[in-house]
């Protein structure tokens, strides 16, 4: 269930009279083939890896062992070289290139070499010496009813089952057993036994925390007959975006209610600037957010790449609003950037899909997109849910600030409510999109161009295609082509132009003519009642006409299907593209 978070190697240790460990470079199915069919045990730890230190080889797969101790770890131990040197002097041999192996040896050392300690005490001693990020689960052969765990800057959640307890980096791991969970906070460590869960804070004080029930169910995290999670998640969008806006829109009054933002109207009126922080697909959503906040709420908005922002010198005075967009709520760079902006006193709103994720504890308020679990590594339904969240927040702020009228808001609200039905129409045109995808699947390069609100759609279209089909793809603001990239356009380059009507329509038509003049094949995404476009484009993929500001949601669905079918035609690993992982919890 966790394979989407990393899939270059995998391993397990189970206690079956003694610790038995199996690991392999490859997928879970390779590990399954390795494990004896009759394996038994009352306790175990497992791991599916996304390599940071050390290549994806069997010796680097987790669990890592030290005599009677076995450890799995997510995160990065920054001082591992120093620890490795010290432990080598104590006679420990290292068999991998990973940072994790030092945890196993250090745990063993701490349990045995300075007086005898139990597993829990040993881990408590060990984490004091670790610099970096970690979610750890550890077993010791001498304590066959216990798993010790610890967390810092890497997600860890406990599941309380009827027949046992679980620790995992994501609730999807144990959804088939329980939906009753306890989220572990940074710096906490603890001990799981079949009938008990103990958690202690940094100071060693016992924590008592109530369990929560997660809304997600097992069906939501399974494929339900679709060939891939990505296809299932694309098809879920009529429902997922409905869940994003449910209960928040009043068509009659032209208002959006988002109580969970906890912003005072007076503070909203005073806002002059907002900073959106995100990575990847979420960053692409952020670009749309910028245009919406500026148009609908008259708030100057910057969009920052989290990995850059955290090392820059932002000029913030504390009165700005920070909006962190992160599907997983666990992206290390986004979390660090948010901490940096909070240090200036900025108020942070998080837009996330994962209840209880780390960002929800870092931010001052949280907007949940409620799209349900997304397992395919390529973000699809969570992207459109983020777009809808941004429409809602922009209208909400804009109404309070008196920038848009009730009537304009009503038009948008009516438009938003129509989106689920319109997405369904796009999904119904799957066959045309597939035909187009198959026709160009052998191309080496693709360009995606759009202007204004369609610019982030172009960026996201290109990201999706390169990520799952391995075709080189560039997303460009269409007006930028002539400043360099036009040199790359030949008759071998399909150019996808997002050409919905609005005040930049004529301009994108000119850009289409520019690339046609260089013999490119143009695939246009256009509204179903636009007959003009056929004069210029070679292929037209249709979306229903919508409110001008809302078409990015519909165009994005077309481009998701285009990527999916291209990758499918190329026999790519759609749900688990090479080199990637779903949550990037390391820097
Ligand atoms: C692409 C994709 C990534 C994520 C990025 C940020 O399909 O999924 O680009 O958008 O890693 O992840 P979150 O939104 O979880 O912070």
Coordinates of C-alpha atoms and ligand atoms in Angstrom, one line a residue:
X1 CA 0.0 0.0 0.0
X2 CA 3.0 2.3 0.5
X3 CA 4.8 1.5 -2.7
X4 CA 3.8 4.7 -4.3
X5 CA 6.1 6.6 -1.9
X6 CA 9.2 4.8 -3.1
X7 CA 9.8 1.7 -5.2
X8 CA 13.4 1.1 -6.0
X9 CA 14.0 -1.5 -3.4
X10 CA 12.0 -3.2 -0.6
X11 CA 12.4 -5.4 2.5
X12 CA 10.9 -6.8 5.6
X13 CA 12.0 -8.3 8.9
X14 CA 9.6 -10.5 10.8
X15 CA 10.0 -12.1 14.2
X16 CA 9.5 -15.8 13.7
X17 CA 11.4 -17.3 16.6
X18 CA 14.3 -15.2 15.5
X19 CA 14.5 -12.1 13.2
X20 CA 14.1 -13.1 9.6
X21 CA 15.0 -10.5 7.0
X22 CA 14.3 -10.4 3.3
X23 CA 15.3 -7.6 1.0
X24 CA 15.8 -6.9 -2.7
X25 CA 16.5 -4.2 -5.2
X26 CA 13.2 -3.9 -7.1
X27 CA 9.5 -3.7 -6.5
X28 CA 7.3 -5.2 -3.8
X29 CA 6.4 -8.0 -6.3
X30 CA 10.1 -9.0 -6.5
X31 CA 10.2 -9.1 -2.7
X32 CA 7.1 -11.2 -2.6
X33 CA 8.8 -13.7 -4.9
X34 CA 11.7 -13.9 -2.5
X35 CA 9.8 -14.4 0.8
X36 CA 8.9 -18.0 1.6
X37 CA 5.2 -18.6 1.2
X38 CA 4.8 -20.1 4.7
X39 CA 6.4 -17.2 6.5
X40 CA 4.9 -16.6 9.9
X41 CA 5.5 -14.1 12.7
X42 CA 3.7 -11.9 15.2
X43 CA 5.6 -8.7 14.5
X44 CA 7.4 -7.2 11.6
X45 CA 8.7 -4.1 9.9
X46 CA 8.9 -3.4 6.2
X47 CA 10.1 -0.6 3.9
X48 CA 9.8 0.4 0.3
X49 CA 12.7 2.7 -0.6
X50 CA 13.3 5.8 -2.7
X51 CA 17.1 6.1 -2.8
X52 CA 18.8 9.1 -1.2
X53 CA 22.1 7.7 0.1
X54 CA 23.4 4.7 -1.9
X55 CA 22.2 3.3 -5.2
X56 CA 19.0 1.1 -5.4
X57 CA 20.9 -2.1 -4.6
X58 CA 19.9 -5.0 -2.4
X59 CA 22.6 -4.1 0.2
X60 CA 21.1 -0.7 0.5
X61 CA 17.5 -1.8 0.9
X62 CA 15.9 -1.6 4.4
X63 CA 15.6 -3.1 7.0
X64 CA 19.2 -2.6 8.1
X65 CA 20.5 -4.9 10.7
X66 CA 22.9 -4.8 13.6
X67 CA 23.2 -8.2 15.3
X68 CA 19.8 -8.6 17.0
X69 CA 18.4 -5.3 15.9
X70 CA 16.5 -4.4 12.7
X71 CA 15.6 -0.8 11.6
X72 CA 13.7 0.9 8.8
X73 CA 14.0 4.6 8.3
X74 CA 12.6 7.4 6.1
X75 CA 14.5 10.7 6.0
X76 CA 18.2 11.6 5.9
X77 CA 20.7 11.4 8.7
X78 CA 23.0 14.4 8.1
X79 CA 25.8 13.4 10.5
X80 CA 25.9 9.8 9.4
X81 CA 29.6 9.9 8.3
X82 CA 30.7 11.1 11.7
X83 CA 28.6 8.4 13.4
X84 CA 29.9 5.8 11.0
X85 CA 33.5 6.7 11.9
X86 CA 32.8 6.5 15.6
X87 CA 30.9 3.2 15.3
X88 CA 33.6 1.7 13.2
X89 CA 36.1 2.4 16.0
X90 CA 33.8 0.4 18.2
X91 CA 34.1 -2.6 15.8
X92 CA 30.9 -2.2 13.8
X93 CA 31.1 -3.4 10.2
X94 CA 29.1 -1.5 7.6
X95 CA 27.5 -3.4 4.7
X96 CA 25.6 -0.7 2.9
X97 CA 26.2 2.8 1.5
X98 CA 23.2 4.2 3.4
X99 CA 22.9 6.6 6.2
X100 CA 20.3 4.3 7.8
X101 CA 22.7 1.6 8.7
X102 CA 24.3 3.9 11.4
X103 CA 20.9 4.0 13.2
X104 CA 20.9 0.2 13.4
X105 CA 24.4 0.0 14.8
X106 CA 24.0 3.0 17.1
X107 CA 20.8 1.5 18.5
X108 CA 22.6 -1.8 19.1
X109 CA 25.5 0.0 20.7
X110 CA 23.2 2.1 22.9
X111 CA 21.3 -1.0 24.0
X112 CA 24.4 -3.0 24.8
X113 CA 27.6 -1.1 25.4
X114 CA 26.9 1.4 28.1
X115 CA 25.0 -0.8 30.4
X116 CA 22.0 -2.8 29.2
X117 CA 19.0 -0.9 27.9
X118 CA 15.7 -2.1 26.5
X119 CA 14.7 -1.3 22.8
X120 CA 12.8 1.8 23.8
X121 CA 15.5 3.2 26.0
X122 CA 18.1 2.4 23.3
X123 CA 16.1 4.3 20.7
X124 CA 15.6 7.2 23.0
X125 CA 19.4 7.4 23.4
X126 CA 20.0 7.0 19.7
X127 CA 17.8 9.7 18.4
X128 CA 19.6 12.2 20.7
X129 CA 22.6 11.7 18.5
X130 CA 20.9 11.9 15.1
X131 CA 20.9 15.1 13.1
X132 CA 18.5 15.3 10.2
X133 CA 15.1 13.9 9.5
X134 CA 13.7 10.6 10.4
X135 CA 10.7 8.3 10.9
X136 CA 12.1 5.1 12.4
X137 CA 10.7 1.8 13.3
X138 CA 12.9 -0.7 15.1
X139 CA 12.8 -4.3 16.3
X140 CA 15.0 -6.3 18.7
X141 CA 15.0 -10.1 18.8
X142 CA 15.0 -10.1 22.6
X143 CA 11.7 -8.1 22.7
X144 CA 9.5 -10.0 20.3
X145 CA 6.4 -8.1 21.3
X146 CA 7.6 -4.5 20.7
X147 CA 8.3 -2.0 17.9
X148 CA 10.0 1.2 19.0
X149 CA 9.4 4.3 16.8
X150 CA 10.6 7.9 16.6
X151 CA 9.8 10.8 14.4
X152 CA 11.5 14.1 13.4
X153 CA 10.5 16.0 10.1
X154 CA 9.3 12.8 8.4
X155 CA 5.7 11.6 8.8
X156 CA 4.7 8.8 11.2
X157 CA 1.2 7.7 12.1
X158 CA 0.0 5.0 14.5
X159 CA -3.0 2.8 13.6
X160 CA -5.0 1.2 16.4
X161 CA -6.3 -2.1 15.2
X162 CA -8.5 -4.7 16.8
X163 CA -5.9 -7.4 16.3
X164 CA -2.8 -5.4 16.6
X165 CA -1.2 -2.0 16.3
X166 CA 0.6 -0.4 13.4
X167 CA 3.1 2.4 12.7
X168 CA 3.5 3.8 9.2
X169 CA 4.4 6.8 7.2
X170 CA 0.9 7.1 5.8
X171 CA -2.5 5.9 6.9
X172 CA -3.1 4.1 3.6
X173 CA -0.6 1.5 4.8
X174 CA -3.1 0.1 7.4
X175 CA -6.5 1.3 6.1
X176 CA -7.5 -2.4 5.5
X177 CA -7.1 -3.0 9.3
X178 CA -8.2 0.3 10.9
X179 CA -9.2 3.9 10.5
X180 CA -8.5 4.8 14.1
X181 CA -5.2 6.7 14.1
X182 CA -2.8 8.8 16.3
X183 CA -0.5 11.2 14.5
X184 CA 3.0 11.4 16.0
X185 CA 4.5 14.8 16.4
X186 CA 8.1 15.9 15.8
X187 CA 10.5 14.8 18.5
X188 CA 8.2 12.1 19.9
X189 CA 9.2 8.5 20.4
X190 CA 7.3 5.6 21.5
X191 CA 6.6 1.9 21.8
X192 CA 4.0 -0.3 20.2
X193 CA 2.9 -3.6 21.7
X194 CA -0.1 -5.7 20.7
X195 CA -2.2 -4.2 23.4
X196 CA -0.6 -0.9 24.1
X197 CA 0.8 2.3 22.5
X198 CA 3.0 4.5 24.5
X199 CA 4.2 7.9 23.3
X200 CA 6.7 10.3 24.9
X201 CA 7.7 13.8 24.0
X202 CA 11.2 15.3 23.6
X203 CA 11.4 15.8 27.4
X204 CA 10.6 12.2 28.0
X205 CA 7.1 13.0 29.4
X206 CA 4.4 10.6 28.5
X207 CA 1.9 12.0 26.0
X208 CA -1.7 11.2 26.1
X209 CA -3.4 11.9 22.8
X210 CA -6.9 10.9 21.6
X211 CA -7.2 8.8 18.5
X212 CA -8.9 10.3 15.4
X213 CA -11.0 8.5 12.8
X214 CA -9.7 9.1 9.2
X215 CA -12.4 9.6 6.6
X216 CA -10.7 7.7 3.9
X217 CA -11.7 4.1 3.4
X218 CA -10.0 1.2 1.8
X219 CA -11.9 1.3 -1.5
X220 CA -10.7 4.9 -2.0
X221 CA -7.1 3.7 -1.8
X222 CA -7.7 0.8 -4.2
X223 CA -8.0 0.7 -8.0
X224 CA -11.7 -0.2 -8.3
X225 CA -11.3 -2.0 -11.6
X226 CA -9.2 0.8 -13.3
X227 CA -6.0 -0.3 -15.0
X228 CA -4.1 2.3 -13.1
X229 CA -4.6 4.5 -10.0
X230 CA -3.9 7.5 -12.2
X231 CA -6.8 6.7 -14.5
X232 CA -9.1 6.1 -11.5
X233 CA -8.1 9.4 -10.0
X234 CA -8.6 11.3 -13.2
X235 CA -12.1 9.8 -13.4
X236 CA -12.8 10.7 -9.7
X237 CA -12.6 14.4 -10.5
X238 CA -16.3 15.1 -10.8
X239 CA -16.7 13.9 -7.2
X240 CA -13.4 15.1 -5.8
X241 CA -13.9 18.7 -6.7
X242 CA -17.5 18.6 -5.5
X243 CA -16.1 17.5 -2.2
X244 CA -13.6 20.5 -2.3
X245 CA -16.4 23.1 -2.6
X246 CA -19.2 21.3 -0.8
X247 CA -20.9 23.4 1.9
X248 CA -18.9 26.5 1.0
X249 CA -20.9 28.2 -1.8
X250 CA -24.0 30.4 -1.6
X251 CA -25.3 31.0 -5.1
X252 CA -28.1 33.2 -3.7
X253 CA -25.9 35.6 -1.8
X254 CA -22.9 35.4 -4.0
X255 CA -20.6 34.4 -1.1
X256 CA -18.1 31.8 -0.3
X257 CA -17.8 30.8 3.4
X258 CA -14.5 29.4 4.6
X259 CA -14.7 29.5 8.4
X260 CA -11.6 27.4 8.8
X261 CA -9.3 30.2 7.6
X262 CA -9.9 32.1 10.8
X263 CA -9.1 35.4 9.2
X264 CA -10.7 38.6 10.6
X265 CA -12.5 40.7 7.9
X266 CA -10.5 43.7 9.1
X267 CA -7.2 41.9 8.5
X268 CA -8.4 40.7 5.1
X269 CA -9.1 44.3 4.1
X270 CA -5.6 45.4 5.1
X271 CA -3.8 42.7 3.2
X272 CA -1.5 44.0 0.5
X273 CA 0.6 41.0 -0.4
X274 CA 0.5 37.3 -0.5
X275 CA 3.2 34.7 -1.1
X276 CA 2.3 31.3 -2.4
X277 CA 4.9 28.6 -1.6
X278 CA 4.9 25.2 -3.3
X279 CA 6.7 22.6 -5.4
X280 CA 6.0 20.8 -8.7
X281 CA 2.3 20.5 -9.6
X282 CA 1.3 22.4 -6.5
X283 CA 3.5 25.3 -7.7
X284 CA 1.8 25.2 -11.1
X285 CA -1.6 25.5 -9.2
X286 CA 0.0 28.5 -7.4
X287 CA 0.5 30.4 -10.6
X288 CA -3.2 30.2 -11.2
X289 CA -3.7 31.3 -7.6
X290 CA -1.6 34.4 -8.3
X291 CA -3.7 35.4 -11.2
X292 CA -6.9 34.8 -9.2
X293 CA -5.8 36.7 -6.1
X294 CA -4.8 39.6 -8.2
X295 CA -7.9 39.7 -10.3
X296 CA -10.6 38.8 -7.8
X297 CA -9.1 40.2 -4.6
X298 CA -6.6 42.8 -5.7
X299 CA -3.8 41.3 -3.6
X300 CA -0.3 41.4 -5.1
X301 CA 0.8 37.8 -5.1
X302 CA 4.2 36.2 -5.6
X303 CA 4.6 32.5 -6.3
X304 CA 7.8 31.0 -4.8
X305 CA 9.4 27.6 -5.5
X306 CA 9.8 26.3 -1.9
X307 CA 13.3 24.9 -2.4
X308 CA 14.5 28.3 -3.6
X309 CA 12.5 30.4 -1.1
X310 CA 14.0 28.7 1.9
X311 CA 17.5 29.8 1.0
X312 CA 16.6 33.3 -0.3
X313 CA 16.4 36.5 1.6
X314 CA 12.7 37.4 1.3
X315 CA 11.7 40.9 2.1
X316 CA 8.7 40.3 4.4
X317 CA 7.4 42.5 7.1
X318 CA 5.1 40.0 8.7
X319 CA 1.8 41.5 7.4
X320 CA 1.8 39.3 4.3
X321 CA -0.2 36.2 4.0
X322 CA 1.6 33.0 3.1
X323 CA -0.3 30.3 1.3
X324 CA 1.4 26.9 1.2
X325 CA 0.1 24.5 -1.3
X326 CA 1.0 20.8 -0.8
X327 CA -1.1 17.8 -1.6
X328 CA 0.8 15.5 0.8
X329 CA 1.4 18.1 3.5
X330 CA 4.8 16.5 3.9
X331 CA 7.1 18.0 1.2
X332 CA 10.3 18.9 3.1
X333 CA 11.1 22.0 1.1
X334 CA 7.6 23.4 1.4
X335 CA 7.6 22.8 5.2
X336 CA 11.0 24.5 5.5
X337 CA 9.9 27.5 3.4
X338 CA 6.8 27.9 5.5
X339 CA 8.9 27.8 8.7
X340 CA 11.0 30.5 7.2
X341 CA 8.1 32.8 6.3
X342 CA 6.5 32.2 9.7
X343 CA 9.8 33.4 11.3
X344 CA 9.0 36.8 9.8
X345 CA 5.6 36.7 11.5
X346 CA 3.6 36.0 8.3
X347 CA 0.3 34.2 8.8
X348 CA 0.2 30.9 6.9
X349 CA -2.8 29.1 5.3
X350 CA -2.1 25.6 4.1
X351 CA -4.0 24.0 1.2
X352 CA -3.5 20.3 1.6
X353 CA -5.2 17.0 0.9
X354 CA -4.0 15.0 3.9
X355 CA -5.6 15.4 7.2
X356 CA -3.1 15.3 10.1
X357 CA -0.1 15.9 7.8
X358 CA 2.8 17.9 9.1
X359 CA 1.8 21.1 7.3
X360 CA -1.5 21.1 9.2
X361 CA 0.5 21.5 12.4
X362 CA 2.8 24.2 11.0
X363 CA 0.2 26.4 9.4
X364 CA -2.1 28.8 11.2
X365 CA -5.1 27.6 9.3
X366 CA -5.8 24.8 6.9
X367 CA -8.0 24.4 3.8
X368 CA -8.5 20.7 3.2
X369 CA -9.1 19.9 -0.5
X370 CA -10.9 16.6 0.4
X371 CA -10.0 14.9 -2.8
X372 CA -9.5 11.5 -1.2
X373 CA -6.3 9.5 -1.2
X374 CA -4.1 10.0 -4.3
X375 CA -1.9 6.9 -5.0
X376 CA -0.7 7.5 -8.5
X377 CA 2.6 9.4 -8.3
X378 CA 1.5 12.0 -10.9
X379 CA -0.9 14.4 -9.2
X380 CA -4.3 14.7 -11.0
X381 CA -7.4 15.0 -8.9
X382 CA -5.5 16.8 -6.1
X383 CA -4.3 19.4 -8.7
X384 CA -7.8 20.3 -9.8
X385 CA -8.9 20.3 -6.2
X386 CA -6.2 22.8 -5.5
X387 CA -7.4 25.0 -8.3
X388 CA -10.9 24.9 -6.9
X389 CA -9.6 25.7 -3.4
X390 CA -7.8 28.7 -4.9
X391 CA -11.0 29.9 -6.7
X392 CA -12.9 29.7 -3.4
X393 CA -10.2 31.5 -1.4
X394 CA -9.9 34.2 -4.0
X395 CA -13.6 34.9 -4.2
X396 CA -13.8 34.8 -0.4
X397 CA -11.1 37.4 0.0
X398 CA -12.3 39.4 -3.0
X399 CA -15.9 39.7 -1.6
X400 CA -14.7 40.8 1.8
X401 CA -12.3 43.3 0.2
X402 CA -15.1 44.6 -2.0
X403 CA -13.2 43.9 -5.2
X404 CA -15.8 41.7 -6.8
X405 CA -19.5 42.3 -6.7
X406 CA -22.1 39.8 -5.5
X407 CA -23.3 39.4 -9.1
X408 CA -19.8 38.6 -10.4
X409 CA -19.3 36.2 -7.5
X410 CA -22.6 34.5 -8.3
X411 CA -21.6 33.9 -11.9
X412 CA -18.4 32.3 -10.7
X413 CA -20.2 30.2 -8.1
X414 CA -22.7 29.0 -10.7
X415 CA -19.8 28.1 -12.9
X416 CA -17.9 26.2 -10.1
X417 CA -21.0 24.2 -9.4
X418 CA -21.3 23.2 -13.1
X419 CA -17.7 22.0 -13.2
X420 CA -18.3 18.4 -12.0
X421 CA -20.8 17.8 -14.9
X422 CA -18.5 19.5 -17.4
X423 CA -15.5 17.4 -16.2
X424 CA -17.7 14.4 -16.8
X425 CA -18.2 15.6 -20.4
X426 CA -14.4 15.9 -20.9
X427 CA -14.0 12.3 -19.5
X428 CA -16.6 11.2 -22.1
X429 CA -14.4 12.4 -24.9
X430 CA -11.6 10.0 -23.7
X431 CA -11.5 8.2 -27.1
X432 CA -10.6 11.4 -29.1
X433 CA -7.9 12.3 -26.6
X434 CA -6.6 8.8 -26.7
X435 CA -6.4 8.8 -30.5
X436 CA -4.4 12.0 -30.4
X437 CA -2.1 10.7 -27.7
X438 CA -1.4 7.5 -29.7
X439 CA -0.8 9.5 -32.9
X440 CA 2.1 11.5 -31.3
X441 CA 3.4 9.0 -28.8
X442 CA 6.6 8.4 -30.7
X443 CA 7.6 12.1 -30.6
X444 CA 10.8 13.1 -28.8
X445 CA 9.7 16.6 -27.7
X446 CA 6.4 18.3 -27.0
X447 CA 5.6 21.9 -26.3
X448 CA 2.7 23.2 -24.3
X449 CA 1.8 26.9 -24.6
X450 CA -0.8 29.0 -22.9
X451 CA -1.4 32.6 -21.9
X452 CA -2.6 34.1 -18.6
X453 CA -4.8 31.5 -16.8
X454 CA -3.8 28.9 -19.4
X455 CA -0.1 29.4 -18.7
X456 CA -0.2 27.2 -15.5
X457 CA -2.3 24.7 -17.5
X458 CA 0.5 24.5 -20.0
X459 CA 3.1 24.1 -17.3
X460 CA 1.2 21.3 -15.7
X461 CA 0.4 19.6 -19.0
X462 CA 4.2 19.5 -19.8
X463 CA 5.1 18.3 -16.3
X464 CA 2.5 15.5 -16.5
X465 CA 3.7 14.3 -19.9
X466 CA 7.4 14.3 -19.1
X467 CA 6.8 12.7 -15.7
X468 CA 4.9 9.6 -16.9
X469 CA 5.8 9.2 -20.6
X470 CA 9.4 10.3 -20.4
X471 CA 8.9 12.5 -23.5
X472 CA 10.8 15.8 -23.2
X473 CA 8.1 18.5 -22.7
X474 CA 8.3 22.2 -22.1
X475 CA 5.5 24.4 -20.8
X476 CA 5.7 28.0 -21.9
X477 CA 3.9 31.3 -21.6
X478 CA 3.0 31.5 -25.3
X479 CA 4.4 35.0 -25.7
X480 CA 7.8 33.8 -24.6
X481 CA 8.3 31.3 -27.5
X482 CA 9.8 33.9 -29.8
X483 CA 12.5 34.7 -27.1
X484 CA 14.3 31.4 -27.6
X485 CA 12.3 28.2 -27.6
X486 CA 10.9 28.8 -31.1
X487 CA 14.4 27.6 -32.3
X488 CA 13.4 24.1 -31.2
X489 CA 10.2 23.9 -33.1
X490 CA 10.2 21.6 -36.2
X491 CA 7.7 19.5 -38.1
X492 CA 8.5 16.8 -35.5
X493 CA 7.3 18.8 -32.5
X494 CA 3.7 18.7 -31.5
X495 CA 2.6 21.9 -29.9
X496 CA -0.3 21.8 -27.5
X497 CA -2.0 25.2 -27.4
X498 CA -4.5 25.9 -24.7
X499 CA -6.8 28.2 -26.6
X500 CA -9.9 28.9 -24.6
X501 CA -11.7 32.2 -25.3
X502 CA -11.0 35.2 -23.2
X503 CA -9.0 38.4 -23.6
X504 CA -5.8 36.5 -24.7
X505 CA -7.6 34.4 -27.3
X506 CA -6.4 36.4 -30.3
X507 CA -2.9 36.4 -29.0
X508 CA -2.8 32.6 -28.7
X509 CA -4.1 32.3 -32.2
X510 CA -1.1 34.4 -33.3
X511 CA 1.2 32.1 -31.4
X512 CA -0.4 29.1 -33.1
X513 CA 0.3 30.7 -36.4
X514 CA 3.9 31.3 -35.4
X515 CA 4.5 27.7 -34.7
X516 CA 2.5 26.5 -37.7
X517 CA 4.8 28.7 -39.9
X518 CA 7.7 26.5 -38.5
X519 CA 5.7 23.4 -39.6
X520 CA 4.8 22.2 -36.1
X521 CA 1.7 20.1 -35.6
X522 CA -0.7 22.0 -33.4
X523 CA -3.1 20.3 -30.9
X524 CA -5.5 22.9 -29.6
X525 CA -7.6 22.6 -26.5
X526 CA -10.6 24.7 -27.2
X527 CA -14.3 25.2 -26.3
X528 CA -16.9 23.1 -28.0
X529 CA -18.6 26.0 -29.7
X530 CA -15.4 27.5 -31.1
X531 CA -15.4 26.9 -34.9
X532 CA -12.6 29.5 -35.6
X533 CA -9.9 27.3 -34.0
X534 CA -10.2 24.6 -36.7
X535 CA -8.7 26.9 -39.2
X536 CA -5.4 26.9 -37.4
X537 CA -5.0 23.7 -35.4
X538 CA -4.3 20.2 -36.8
X539 CA -6.2 18.5 -33.9
X540 CA -8.8 20.1 -31.7
X541 CA -9.6 18.6 -28.3
X542 CA -12.8 20.0 -26.9
X543 CA -14.0 21.2 -23.5
X544 CA -17.4 22.5 -22.6
X545 CA -17.7 26.3 -22.6
X546 CA -17.5 27.6 -19.1
X547 CA -16.9 30.8 -17.2
X548 CA -13.7 32.3 -18.6
X549 CA -11.8 32.0 -15.3
X550 CA -12.8 28.4 -14.8
X551 CA -11.7 26.7 -18.0
X552 CA -8.2 25.8 -16.6
X553 CA -9.9 23.0 -14.6
X554 CA -11.4 21.5 -17.7
X555 CA -8.4 21.9 -19.9
X556 CA -6.2 20.3 -17.2
X557 CA -8.4 17.1 -17.4
X558 CA -7.8 16.9 -21.2
X559 CA -4.1 17.1 -20.7
X560 CA -4.1 14.6 -17.9
X561 CA -5.8 12.1 -20.2
X562 CA -3.4 13.0 -23.0
X563 CA -0.4 12.2 -20.8
X564 CA -2.0 9.0 -19.5
X565 CA -2.7 7.6 -23.0
X566 CA 0.7 8.6 -24.3
X567 CA 2.4 6.8 -21.4
X568 CA 0.1 3.9 -21.9
X569 CA 0.9 3.7 -25.6
X570 CA 4.6 3.6 -24.6
X571 CA 4.1 0.9 -22.0
X572 CA 5.5 3.1 -19.2
X573 CA 5.1 2.5 -15.5
X574 CA 2.3 5.0 -15.2
X575 CA 1.6 4.9 -11.4
X576 CA 5.2 4.6 -10.5
X577 CA 7.4 6.6 -12.9
X578 CA 11.1 6.0 -12.8
X579 CA 13.1 8.0 -10.2
X580 CA 10.1 9.6 -8.6
X581 CA 8.2 9.1 -5.4
X582 CA 4.8 10.5 -4.2
X583 CA 5.9 12.4 -1.1
X584 CA 9.2 14.1 -1.2
X585 CA 10.0 14.1 2.5
X586 CA 13.7 14.8 2.0
X587 CA 15.3 18.0 0.8
Ligands
LIG1 C1 3.8 15.8 -10.0 C2 3.8 15.8 -8.6 C3 4.9 16.6 -7.9 C4 4.3 17.2 -6.6 C5 5.4 17.9 -5.8 C6 4.9 18.5 -4.5 O1 2.7 15.1 -10.5 O2 3.0 15.2 -8.0 O3 5.4 17.6 -8.7 O4 3.3 18.2 -6.9 O5 6.3 16.9 -5.4 O6 4.2 17.7 -3.7 P1 3.1 18.2 -2.7 O7 2.0 18.8 -3.4 O8 2.7 16.9 -1.9 O9 3.9 19.1 -1.8

